[in-house]
Amino acid sequence: LQTRLQAGQGYGNTLNCVLTVYRNESVAGFFKGMAFPLASIAVYSSVVFGVFSNTQRLLSQLRYGDAARAPALPDMALASAVAGFVSVGIGTPVDLVKIRLQMQTQPFLQANVRLKPTVPGFPVYRGPIHCFRTVLQKEGIAGIYRGAGAMLLRDVPGYCLYFIPYAFFCGWITPDGCISPNPSSVWLAGGVAGAISWGTATPMDVVKSRLQADGVYVNKYKGILDCILQSYQSEGLKVFFRGITLNAVRGFPTSSATFLGYELSLKAMRRDQAETNP
């Protein structure tokens, strides 16, 4: 739904998008492009959280001589930015394939069908592997990483507004004297952080989605700035807030589950380490 709202044509609001997708594609339409993200989400999350945690420990070691010391706000911001930068390398190809598969049957009103043998409204790709291989063959590495600049502008500040609010709310909710936050505090703080991060990242998320959806039938945008200008000229400022409610609502449960899994995994590993090395 997020991709259709941000890069598609003719959807007035979220409810209209839901009804249109269901009417045209049945329930299967809501799961298009799911295979690639599902297969890579574990690696993606592991890398992001691993880079964030290890960067924090490195900064604490360099600045204070103690890797276990709680990081200062600037250290946390820098670690978040590094995590966001690294995430683009993994996330861009995955998002590109997902968006191409979700948007390939959408009518593209400005497409010149003479440019490509495929008629708008009919499938171009047979699946995620075929999509990845086709884009790589026709557009090279640059095609696979189309939209990486917009994703970088989304994820670097986005992860700062992800990890920092989480740490703040988690510390605020956790009772004094507790060594670590309880699961309910982690769940709530993670959800709030996710809603804040995804809500504020929506404008650049719109640009990224449009750049990555572009190219199925015709290349409409020359780059980030051109996409911003064309989108603004044709649809006004409101276009950059398409899907913001969906992003914020989706961000709460997904981030709650992610942070809860992360914290519980850390606790389990620390307990096993303590039992192994008493």
GROMACS .gro file of N, CA and C in nm, residues 50 75 92 153 179 189 226 263:
model
   24
   50GLY      N    1   2.407  -0.444   1.436
   50GLY     CA    2   2.546  -0.476   1.466
   50GLY      C    3   2.638  -0.358   1.444
   75ASP      N    4   2.782   1.059   2.022
   75ASP     CA    5   2.830   0.926   1.983
   75ASP      C    6   2.715   0.842   1.928
   92THR      N    7   1.902  -0.100  -0.072
   92THR     CA    8   1.861  -0.042  -0.200
   92THR      C    9   1.820  -0.148  -0.303
  153LEU      N   10   1.963   0.978   0.199
  153LEU     CA   11   1.905   1.097   0.262
  153LEU      C   12   1.787   1.062   0.353
  179ILE      N   13   1.877  -0.259   3.605
  179ILE     CA   14   1.999  -0.268   3.523
  179ILE      C   15   1.966  -0.259   3.375
  189ALA      N   16   0.888   0.170   2.386
  189ALA     CA   17   0.990   0.265   2.337
  189ALA      C   18   1.024   0.237   2.191
  226ASP      N   19   1.532   1.642  -0.970
  226ASP     CA   20   1.433   1.643  -1.077
  226ASP      C   21   1.304   1.576  -1.033
  263GLU      N   22   1.682  -0.684   2.208
  263GLU     CA   23   1.716  -0.679   2.350
  263GLU      C   24   1.710  -0.818   2.414
   0.00000   0.00000   0.00000
